[in-house]
PDB file of C-alpha atoms in Angstrom:
ATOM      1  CA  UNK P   1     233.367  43.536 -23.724  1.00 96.00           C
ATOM      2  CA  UNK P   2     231.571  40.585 -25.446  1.00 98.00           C
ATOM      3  CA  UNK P   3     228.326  41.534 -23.752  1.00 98.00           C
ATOM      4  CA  UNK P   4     228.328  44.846 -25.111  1.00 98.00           C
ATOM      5  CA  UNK P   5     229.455  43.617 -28.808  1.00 98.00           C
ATOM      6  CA  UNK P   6     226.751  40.681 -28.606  1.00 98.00           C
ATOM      7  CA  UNK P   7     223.927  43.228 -27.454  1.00 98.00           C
ATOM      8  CA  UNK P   8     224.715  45.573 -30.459  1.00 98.00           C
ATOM      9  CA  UNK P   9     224.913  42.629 -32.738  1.00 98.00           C
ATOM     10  CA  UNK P  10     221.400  41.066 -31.784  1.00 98.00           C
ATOM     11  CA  UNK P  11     219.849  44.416 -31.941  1.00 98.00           C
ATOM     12  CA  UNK P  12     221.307  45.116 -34.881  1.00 98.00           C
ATOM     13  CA  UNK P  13     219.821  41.553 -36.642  1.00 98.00           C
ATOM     14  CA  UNK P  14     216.300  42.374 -34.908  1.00 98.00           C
ATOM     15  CA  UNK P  15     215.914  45.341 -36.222  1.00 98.00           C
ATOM     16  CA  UNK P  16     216.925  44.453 -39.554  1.00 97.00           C
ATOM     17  CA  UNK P  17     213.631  42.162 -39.366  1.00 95.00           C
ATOM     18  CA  UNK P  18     211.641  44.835 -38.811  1.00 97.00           C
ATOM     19  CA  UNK P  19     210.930  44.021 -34.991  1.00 96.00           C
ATOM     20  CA  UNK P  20     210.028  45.710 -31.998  1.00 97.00           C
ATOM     21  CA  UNK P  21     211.928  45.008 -28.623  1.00 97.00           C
ATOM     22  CA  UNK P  22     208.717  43.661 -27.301  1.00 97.00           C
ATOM     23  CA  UNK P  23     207.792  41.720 -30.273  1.00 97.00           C
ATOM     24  CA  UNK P  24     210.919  39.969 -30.631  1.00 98.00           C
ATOM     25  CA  UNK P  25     211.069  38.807 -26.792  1.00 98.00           C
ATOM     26  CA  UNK P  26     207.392  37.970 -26.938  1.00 97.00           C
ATOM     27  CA  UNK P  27     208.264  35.732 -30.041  1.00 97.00           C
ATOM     28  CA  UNK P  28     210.422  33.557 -28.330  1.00 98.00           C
ATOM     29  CA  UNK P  29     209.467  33.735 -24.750  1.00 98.00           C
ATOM     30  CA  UNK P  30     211.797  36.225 -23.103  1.00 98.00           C
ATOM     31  CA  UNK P  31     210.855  38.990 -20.725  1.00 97.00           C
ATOM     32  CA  UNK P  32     210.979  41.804 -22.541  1.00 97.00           C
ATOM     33  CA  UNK P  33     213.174  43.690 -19.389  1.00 97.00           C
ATOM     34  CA  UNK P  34     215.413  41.304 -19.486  1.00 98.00           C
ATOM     35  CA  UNK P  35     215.505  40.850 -23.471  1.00 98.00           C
ATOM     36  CA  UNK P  36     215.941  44.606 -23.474  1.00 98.00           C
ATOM     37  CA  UNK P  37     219.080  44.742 -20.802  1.00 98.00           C
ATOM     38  CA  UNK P  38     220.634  41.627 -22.928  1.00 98.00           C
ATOM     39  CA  UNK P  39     220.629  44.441 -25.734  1.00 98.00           C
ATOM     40  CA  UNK P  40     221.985  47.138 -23.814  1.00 98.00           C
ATOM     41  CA  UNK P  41     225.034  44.826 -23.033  1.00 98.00           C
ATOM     42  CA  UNK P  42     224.200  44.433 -19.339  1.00 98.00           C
ATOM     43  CA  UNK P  43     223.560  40.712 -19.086  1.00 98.00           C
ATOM     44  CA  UNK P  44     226.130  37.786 -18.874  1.00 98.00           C
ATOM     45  CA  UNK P  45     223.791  36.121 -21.119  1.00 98.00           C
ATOM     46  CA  UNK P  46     223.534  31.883 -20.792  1.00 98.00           C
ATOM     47  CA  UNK P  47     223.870  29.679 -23.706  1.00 98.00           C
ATOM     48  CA  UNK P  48     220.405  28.354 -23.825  1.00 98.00           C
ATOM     49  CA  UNK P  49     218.445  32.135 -23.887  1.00 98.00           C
ATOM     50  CA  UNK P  50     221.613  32.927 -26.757  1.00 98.00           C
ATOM     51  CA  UNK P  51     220.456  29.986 -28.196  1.00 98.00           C
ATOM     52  CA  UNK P  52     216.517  30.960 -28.053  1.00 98.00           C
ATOM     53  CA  UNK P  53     217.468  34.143 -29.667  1.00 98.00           C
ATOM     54  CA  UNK P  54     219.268  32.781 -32.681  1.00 98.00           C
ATOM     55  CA  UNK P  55     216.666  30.732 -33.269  1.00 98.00           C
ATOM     56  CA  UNK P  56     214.307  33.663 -33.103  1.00 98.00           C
ATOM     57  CA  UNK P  57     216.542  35.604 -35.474  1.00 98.00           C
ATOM     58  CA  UNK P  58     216.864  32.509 -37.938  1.00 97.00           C
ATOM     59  CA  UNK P  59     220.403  32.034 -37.831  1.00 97.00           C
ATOM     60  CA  UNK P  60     222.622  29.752 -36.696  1.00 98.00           C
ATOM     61  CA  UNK P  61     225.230  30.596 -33.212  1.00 98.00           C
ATOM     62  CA  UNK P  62     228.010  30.574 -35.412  1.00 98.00           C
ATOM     63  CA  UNK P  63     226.559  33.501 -37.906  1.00 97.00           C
ATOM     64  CA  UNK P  64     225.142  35.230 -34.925  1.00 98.00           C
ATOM     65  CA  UNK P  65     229.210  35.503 -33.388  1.00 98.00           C
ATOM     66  CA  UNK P  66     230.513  36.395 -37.005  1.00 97.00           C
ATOM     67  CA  UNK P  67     233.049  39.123 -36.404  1.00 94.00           C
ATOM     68  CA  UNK P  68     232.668  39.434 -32.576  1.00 94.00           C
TER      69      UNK P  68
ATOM     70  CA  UNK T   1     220.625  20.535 -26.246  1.00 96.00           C
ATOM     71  CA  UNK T   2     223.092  23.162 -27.509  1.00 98.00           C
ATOM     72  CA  UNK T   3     224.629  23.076 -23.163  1.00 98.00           C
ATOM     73  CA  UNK T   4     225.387  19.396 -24.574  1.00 98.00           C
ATOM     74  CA  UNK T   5     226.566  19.834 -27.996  1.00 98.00           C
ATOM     75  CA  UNK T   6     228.571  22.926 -26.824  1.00 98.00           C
ATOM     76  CA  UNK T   7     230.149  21.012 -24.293  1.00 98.00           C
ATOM     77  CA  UNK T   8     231.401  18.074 -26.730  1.00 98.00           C
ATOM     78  CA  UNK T   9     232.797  19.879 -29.418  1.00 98.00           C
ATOM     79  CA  UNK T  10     234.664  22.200 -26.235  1.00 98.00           C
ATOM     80  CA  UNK T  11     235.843  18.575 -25.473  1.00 98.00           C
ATOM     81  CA  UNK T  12     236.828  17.819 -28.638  1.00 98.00           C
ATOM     82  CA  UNK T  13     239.409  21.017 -29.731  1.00 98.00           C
ATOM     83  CA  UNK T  14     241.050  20.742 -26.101  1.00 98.00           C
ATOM     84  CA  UNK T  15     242.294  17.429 -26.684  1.00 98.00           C
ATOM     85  CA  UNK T  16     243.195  18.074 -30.293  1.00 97.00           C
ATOM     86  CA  UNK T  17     245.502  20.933 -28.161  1.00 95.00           C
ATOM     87  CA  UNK T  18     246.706  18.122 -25.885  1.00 97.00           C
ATOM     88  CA  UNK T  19     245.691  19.632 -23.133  1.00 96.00           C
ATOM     89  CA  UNK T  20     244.110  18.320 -19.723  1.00 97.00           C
ATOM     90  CA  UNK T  21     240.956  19.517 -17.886  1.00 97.00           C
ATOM     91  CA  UNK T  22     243.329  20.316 -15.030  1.00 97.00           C
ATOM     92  CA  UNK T  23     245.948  22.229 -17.429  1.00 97.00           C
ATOM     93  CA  UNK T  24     243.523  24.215 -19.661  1.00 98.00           C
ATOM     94  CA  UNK T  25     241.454  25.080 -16.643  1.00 98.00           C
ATOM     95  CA  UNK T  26     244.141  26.113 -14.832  1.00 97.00           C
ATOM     96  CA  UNK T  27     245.766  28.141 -17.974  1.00 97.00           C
ATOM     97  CA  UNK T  28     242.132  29.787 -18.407  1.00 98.00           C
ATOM     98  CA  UNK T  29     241.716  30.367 -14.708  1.00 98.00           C
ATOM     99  CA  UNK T  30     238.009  28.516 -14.338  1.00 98.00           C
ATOM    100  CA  UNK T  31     237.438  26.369 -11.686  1.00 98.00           C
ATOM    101  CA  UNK T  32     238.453  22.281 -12.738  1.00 97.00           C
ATOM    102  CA  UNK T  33     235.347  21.139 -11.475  1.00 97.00           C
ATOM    103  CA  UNK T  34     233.274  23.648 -13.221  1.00 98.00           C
ATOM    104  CA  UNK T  35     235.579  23.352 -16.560  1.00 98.00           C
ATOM    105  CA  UNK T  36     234.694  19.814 -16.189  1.00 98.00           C
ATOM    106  CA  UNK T  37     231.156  20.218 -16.084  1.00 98.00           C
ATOM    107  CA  UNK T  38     230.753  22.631 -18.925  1.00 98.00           C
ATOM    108  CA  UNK T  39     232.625  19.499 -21.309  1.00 98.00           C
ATOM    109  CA  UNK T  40     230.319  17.084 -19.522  1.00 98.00           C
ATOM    110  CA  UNK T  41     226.970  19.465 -20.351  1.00 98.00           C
ATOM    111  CA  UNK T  42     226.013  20.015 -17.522  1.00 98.00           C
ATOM    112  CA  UNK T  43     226.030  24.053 -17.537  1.00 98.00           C
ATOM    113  CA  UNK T  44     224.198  26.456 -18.919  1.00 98.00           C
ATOM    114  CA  UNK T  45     227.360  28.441 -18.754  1.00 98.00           C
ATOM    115  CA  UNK T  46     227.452  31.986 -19.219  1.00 98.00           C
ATOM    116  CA  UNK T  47     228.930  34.364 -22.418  1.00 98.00           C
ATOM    117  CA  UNK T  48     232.288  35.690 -20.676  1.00 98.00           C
ATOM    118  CA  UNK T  49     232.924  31.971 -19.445  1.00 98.00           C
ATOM    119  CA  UNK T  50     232.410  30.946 -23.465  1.00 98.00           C
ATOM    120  CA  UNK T  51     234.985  33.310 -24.238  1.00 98.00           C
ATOM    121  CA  UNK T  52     237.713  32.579 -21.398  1.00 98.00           C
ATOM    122  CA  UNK T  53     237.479  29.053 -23.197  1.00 98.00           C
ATOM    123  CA  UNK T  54     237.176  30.721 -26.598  1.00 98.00           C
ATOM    124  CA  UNK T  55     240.312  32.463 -26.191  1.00 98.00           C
ATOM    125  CA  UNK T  56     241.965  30.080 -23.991  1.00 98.00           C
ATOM    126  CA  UNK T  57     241.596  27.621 -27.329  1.00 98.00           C
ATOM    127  CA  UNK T  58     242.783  30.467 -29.468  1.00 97.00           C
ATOM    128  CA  UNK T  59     239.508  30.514 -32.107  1.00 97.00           C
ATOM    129  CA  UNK T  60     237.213  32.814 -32.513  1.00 98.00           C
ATOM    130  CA  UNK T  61     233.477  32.501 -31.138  1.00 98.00           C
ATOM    131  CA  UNK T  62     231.838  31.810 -34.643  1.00 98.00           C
ATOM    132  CA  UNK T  63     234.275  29.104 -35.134  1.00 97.00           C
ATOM    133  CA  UNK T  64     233.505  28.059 -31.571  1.00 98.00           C
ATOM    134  CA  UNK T  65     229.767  27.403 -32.491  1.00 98.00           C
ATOM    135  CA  UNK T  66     230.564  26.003 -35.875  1.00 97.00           C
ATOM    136  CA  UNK T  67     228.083  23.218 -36.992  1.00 95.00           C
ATOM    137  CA  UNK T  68     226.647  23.464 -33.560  1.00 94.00           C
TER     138      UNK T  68
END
């Protein structure tokens, strides 16, 4: 389910710059619960907060869907 | 706003399909009204409803969000 594949992905990309959970969401304005569910795949996510977390991971939408 | 962009370029590769709102809504099963919103950018529509379009215009999600 794209949730679930999008979660892993954005964890995935976080933690690869050396963020926490809590740092990342406090970066770019997200509560954290819900920033954490959104990685666990539970959230049918909206483009504008997908949007607000490729900007916080540096990369554009299209990069952050490679291969999903 | 990406709910803008997003919308326009959704726009855009259904009419290179020759498709109407009414058809590719239909074929997609989303509401004609809503479908129609989404192209006008009105909705800050939700992951699984980018990927019913996604599919329903046979590309992939990167591609999707290409230059967007």
């Amino acid at each position: 389910m794209i949730t679930v594949e999008l979660g892993k992905k954005i964890k995935q990309l976080r933690m690869k710059k050396g963020l926490s959970q809590e740092k990342f969401a406090l970066e770019i304005g997200m509560d954290r619960t819900y920033f954490a569910s959104v990685e666990a795949g539970k959230r049918n996510i909206s483009i504008c907060n997908i949007k607000k977390i490729a900007d916080g991971l540096e990369i554009s939408l299209s990069e952050l869907f490679e291969g999903l």
